[in-house]
């Protein structure tokens, strides 16, 4: 089955170029040039991956990730951008981006980088990799959950919304045993003892919305 991709970039020419490179390999289900249109389109089409720029009108790629992940935590995101600044890399990693490559990447490498990201790897270009070892120093300590890994945050998102272990594992395409391992790490990092305490913390920090009464 052809993998489904959504493109987000505020330059029409860039999106056209990406489609020309990717159209033979992937199913391009939609595209957008700003944050609101991107979020609406992604929530409607439910792609497997979003390829997006870091900088967008009225915000950036991190805003798209954070808004979409609340409803579709299983969607993966790969940044494709001209920016390799430390601040941009840190912000995108905080948001939970799954891959970060610059637009200097050769066009024929892009399909493979997307496949690798979809398969659970986190490809980054060499100019970005230099920031990865000490990136945790810049994570905002005021949000406990944001200090978790992207996968752990995906788990928290689903568990706090009431999904069972089996349902969460199925949505993330992992085994229940792997999920249990993630939960053990989450409990230890957040100093909680149950999924109910975890959900309460997620609500308190505004990471997920409280369910309607």
Tab-separated table of C-alpha atoms in Angstrom:
chain	number	residue	atom	x	y	z
A	1	UNK	CA	0.000	0.000	0.000
A	2	UNK	CA	1.330	3.435	-0.964
A	3	UNK	CA	2.185	5.540	2.059
A	4	UNK	CA	0.118	8.708	2.508
A	5	UNK	CA	1.935	12.042	2.842
A	6	UNK	CA	0.778	15.607	3.531
A	7	UNK	CA	2.939	18.605	2.546
A	8	UNK	CA	3.166	21.919	4.432
A	9	UNK	CA	5.216	24.855	3.136
A	10	UNK	CA	4.269	28.476	2.570
A	11	UNK	CA	6.002	28.608	-0.831
A	12	UNK	CA	3.963	27.224	-3.741
A	13	UNK	CA	7.119	26.509	-5.739
A	14	UNK	CA	8.611	24.447	-2.919
A	15	UNK	CA	5.439	22.364	-2.568
A	16	UNK	CA	5.363	21.824	-6.329
A	17	UNK	CA	8.969	20.684	-6.193
A	18	UNK	CA	8.267	18.259	-3.351
A	19	UNK	CA	5.302	16.806	-5.226
A	20	UNK	CA	7.438	16.331	-8.323
A	21	UNK	CA	10.007	14.409	-6.275
A	22	UNK	CA	7.603	12.372	-4.143
A	23	UNK	CA	4.516	11.795	-6.303
A	24	UNK	CA	5.809	8.596	-7.912
A	25	UNK	CA	6.630	7.016	-4.540
A	26	UNK	CA	3.951	8.289	-2.154
A	27	UNK	CA	0.283	9.208	-2.165
A	28	UNK	CA	0.229	12.985	-1.648
A	29	UNK	CA	-3.136	13.405	0.096
A	30	UNK	CA	-3.033	17.172	0.565
A	31	UNK	CA	-0.986	20.321	0.986
A	32	UNK	CA	-1.176	23.643	2.810
A	33	UNK	CA	0.717	26.903	3.111
A	34	UNK	CA	-0.223	28.076	6.614
A	35	UNK	CA	-0.840	26.661	10.068
A	36	UNK	CA	-4.636	26.699	10.233
A	37	UNK	CA	-5.068	25.194	6.767
A	38	UNK	CA	-2.430	22.569	7.539
A	39	UNK	CA	-4.051	21.467	10.799
A	40	UNK	CA	-7.509	21.282	9.208
A	41	UNK	CA	-6.211	19.369	6.206
A	42	UNK	CA	-4.194	16.895	8.258
A	43	UNK	CA	-7.081	16.172	10.613
A	44	UNK	CA	-9.335	15.585	7.592
A	45	UNK	CA	-7.014	13.401	5.495
A	46	UNK	CA	-5.225	11.557	8.346
A	47	UNK	CA	-1.902	10.972	6.542
A	48	UNK	CA	0.834	8.695	7.832
A	49	UNK	CA	3.374	11.510	7.629
A	50	UNK	CA	3.528	15.271	7.325
A	51	UNK	CA	6.554	16.881	5.660
A	52	UNK	CA	6.633	20.478	6.860
A	53	UNK	CA	8.717	23.616	7.045
A	54	UNK	CA	9.916	24.997	10.371
A	55	UNK	CA	8.805	28.570	9.670
A	56	UNK	CA	5.227	29.278	8.576
A	57	UNK	CA	3.006	32.373	8.565
A	58	UNK	CA	1.733	33.218	12.080
A	59	UNK	CA	3.908	30.591	13.738
A	60	UNK	CA	5.810	27.525	12.699
A	61	UNK	CA	5.932	23.801	12.153
A	62	UNK	CA	6.036	23.177	15.907
A	63	UNK	CA	2.562	24.704	16.217
A	64	UNK	CA	1.228	22.296	13.585
A	65	UNK	CA	2.751	19.296	15.365
A	66	UNK	CA	1.429	20.253	18.789
A	67	UNK	CA	-2.116	20.901	17.520
A	68	UNK	CA	-2.341	17.747	15.414
A	69	UNK	CA	-0.793	15.418	17.985
A	70	UNK	CA	-3.616	16.106	20.421
A	71	UNK	CA	-6.046	14.347	18.068
A	72	UNK	CA	-3.781	12.191	15.884
A	73	UNK	CA	-0.773	11.138	17.982
A	74	UNK	CA	0.169	8.417	15.500
A	75	UNK	CA	0.983	10.853	12.651
A	76	UNK	CA	4.716	11.297	12.057
A	77	UNK	CA	6.343	14.604	11.159
A	78	UNK	CA	9.535	15.356	9.254
A	79	UNK	CA	10.910	18.892	9.068
A	80	UNK	CA	12.223	19.882	5.643
A	81	UNK	CA	13.646	23.360	5.997
A	82	UNK	CA	16.420	25.800	5.147
A	83	UNK	CA	16.975	26.435	8.856
A	84	UNK	CA	19.577	24.552	10.846
A	85	UNK	CA	19.688	27.072	13.697
A	86	UNK	CA	19.950	25.617	17.164
A	87	UNK	CA	16.815	27.403	18.365
A	88	UNK	CA	14.703	26.019	15.523
A	89	UNK	CA	16.021	22.493	16.003
A	90	UNK	CA	15.353	22.597	19.753
A	91	UNK	CA	11.821	23.953	19.270
A	92	UNK	CA	10.944	21.258	16.733
A	93	UNK	CA	12.418	18.504	18.901
A	94	UNK	CA	10.426	19.795	21.863
A	95	UNK	CA	7.298	19.570	19.735
A	96	UNK	CA	8.137	15.944	18.923
A	97	UNK	CA	9.296	16.075	15.296
A	98	UNK	CA	10.337	12.628	14.038
A	99	UNK	CA	13.000	13.738	11.557
A	100	UNK	CA	14.818	16.969	10.673
A	101	UNK	CA	16.514	17.475	7.319
A	102	UNK	CA	17.568	20.616	5.505
A	103	UNK	CA	16.607	21.567	1.976
A	104	UNK	CA	20.210	21.069	0.885
A	105	UNK	CA	19.365	17.350	0.955
A	106	UNK	CA	19.562	15.837	-2.520
A	107	UNK	CA	16.146	15.244	-4.051
A	108	UNK	CA	16.805	11.559	-4.701
A	109	UNK	CA	17.522	11.043	-0.976
A	110	UNK	CA	14.202	12.443	0.217
A	111	UNK	CA	11.986	9.365	-0.400
A	112	UNK	CA	14.401	7.179	1.567
A	113	UNK	CA	14.518	9.668	4.445
A	114	UNK	CA	10.720	9.688	4.584
A	115	UNK	CA	10.574	5.878	4.553
A	116	UNK	CA	13.130	5.702	7.354
A	117	UNK	CA	11.121	8.156	9.445
A	118	UNK	CA	7.923	6.193	8.859
A	119	UNK	CA	9.764	3.038	9.942
A	120	UNK	CA	10.616	4.577	13.312
A	121	UNK	CA	14.055	6.038	12.692
A	122	UNK	CA	14.883	9.713	13.282
A	123	UNK	CA	17.016	10.926	10.367
A	124	UNK	CA	18.761	14.254	10.791
A	125	UNK	CA	21.254	15.951	8.504
A	126	UNK	CA	24.832	16.426	9.639
A	127	UNK	CA	24.465	20.124	10.438
A	128	UNK	CA	21.575	19.287	12.778
A	129	UNK	CA	23.143	16.229	14.426
A	130	UNK	CA	25.679	18.465	16.192
A	131	UNK	CA	22.891	19.813	18.424
A	132	UNK	CA	21.451	16.479	19.449
A	133	UNK	CA	23.780	15.486	22.305
A	134	UNK	CA	23.036	18.505	24.477
A	135	UNK	CA	19.551	19.376	23.283
A	136	UNK	CA	17.971	18.310	26.580
A	137	UNK	CA	19.592	21.317	28.260
A	138	UNK	CA	17.170	23.562	26.392
A	139	UNK	CA	13.971	21.649	27.156
A	140	UNK	CA	11.560	23.798	29.157
A	141	UNK	CA	11.636	22.480	32.696
A	142	UNK	CA	8.238	23.986	33.503
A	143	UNK	CA	6.504	21.199	31.589
A	144	UNK	CA	7.286	17.748	32.912
A	145	UNK	CA	5.601	15.863	30.068
A	146	UNK	CA	7.475	17.834	27.404
A	147	UNK	CA	10.699	16.333	28.751
A	148	UNK	CA	9.583	12.868	27.647
A	149	UNK	CA	10.662	11.393	24.332
A	150	UNK	CA	8.314	11.936	21.362
A	151	UNK	CA	7.132	8.309	21.549
A	152	UNK	CA	6.506	8.560	25.296
A	153	UNK	CA	4.452	11.711	24.724
A	154	UNK	CA	2.396	9.843	22.119
A	155	UNK	CA	1.712	7.166	24.727
A	156	UNK	CA	0.711	9.758	27.342
A	157	UNK	CA	-1.620	11.442	24.855
A	158	UNK	CA	-3.557	8.230	24.232
A	159	UNK	CA	-3.541	6.832	27.763
A	160	UNK	CA	-4.707	10.163	29.215
A	161	UNK	CA	-7.563	10.213	26.695
A	162	UNK	CA	-8.798	6.867	28.007
A	163	UNK	CA	-7.401	4.332	25.542
A	164	UNK	CA	-6.533	0.913	26.966
A	165	UNK	CA	-3.029	-0.528	26.712
A	166	UNK	CA	-4.127	-2.787	23.856
A	167	UNK	CA	-5.832	0.065	21.987
A	168	UNK	CA	-2.842	2.355	22.497
A	169	UNK	CA	-0.407	-0.279	21.271
A	170	UNK	CA	-2.539	-0.907	18.185
A	171	UNK	CA	-2.760	2.808	17.315
A	172	UNK	CA	1.009	3.207	17.665
A	173	UNK	CA	1.747	-0.068	15.795
A	174	UNK	CA	3.765	-1.494	18.690
A	175	UNK	CA	3.335	-4.566	20.891
A	176	UNK	CA	1.640	-4.428	24.281
A	177	UNK	CA	4.950	-5.517	25.812
A	178	UNK	CA	6.716	-2.535	24.231
A	179	UNK	CA	3.947	-0.245	25.452
A	180	UNK	CA	4.330	-1.585	28.978
A	181	UNK	CA	8.045	-0.793	28.769
A	182	UNK	CA	7.241	2.770	27.702
A	183	UNK	CA	4.757	3.109	30.564
A	184	UNK	CA	7.362	1.943	33.059
A	185	UNK	CA	9.775	4.604	31.832
A	186	UNK	CA	7.034	7.253	31.907
A	187	UNK	CA	5.986	6.369	35.453
A	188	UNK	CA	9.598	6.602	36.606
A	189	UNK	CA	10.328	9.907	34.848
A	190	UNK	CA	7.111	11.578	36.001
A	191	UNK	CA	6.989	10.011	39.483
A	192	UNK	CA	3.444	8.717	39.032
A	193	UNK	CA	2.183	5.304	40.076
A	194	UNK	CA	-0.856	4.719	37.880
A	195	UNK	CA	-2.459	5.644	34.595
A	196	UNK	CA	-4.990	7.720	36.558
A	197	UNK	CA	-2.230	9.838	38.106
A	198	UNK	CA	-0.681	10.145	34.643
A	199	UNK	CA	-3.955	11.376	33.162
A	200	UNK	CA	-4.387	13.882	35.989
A	201	UNK	CA	-0.896	15.263	35.344
A	202	UNK	CA	-1.589	15.499	31.599
A	203	UNK	CA	-4.805	17.446	32.288
A	204	UNK	CA	-3.073	19.702	34.820
A	205	UNK	CA	-0.311	20.630	32.390
A	206	UNK	CA	-2.811	21.214	29.602
A	207	UNK	CA	-1.225	18.496	27.490
A	208	UNK	CA	-4.609	16.971	26.728
A	209	UNK	CA	-8.081	18.432	27.184
A	210	UNK	CA	-10.271	17.071	29.957
A	211	UNK	CA	-13.117	14.904	28.642
A	212	UNK	CA	-16.560	16.464	28.631
A	213	UNK	CA	-18.622	15.531	31.727
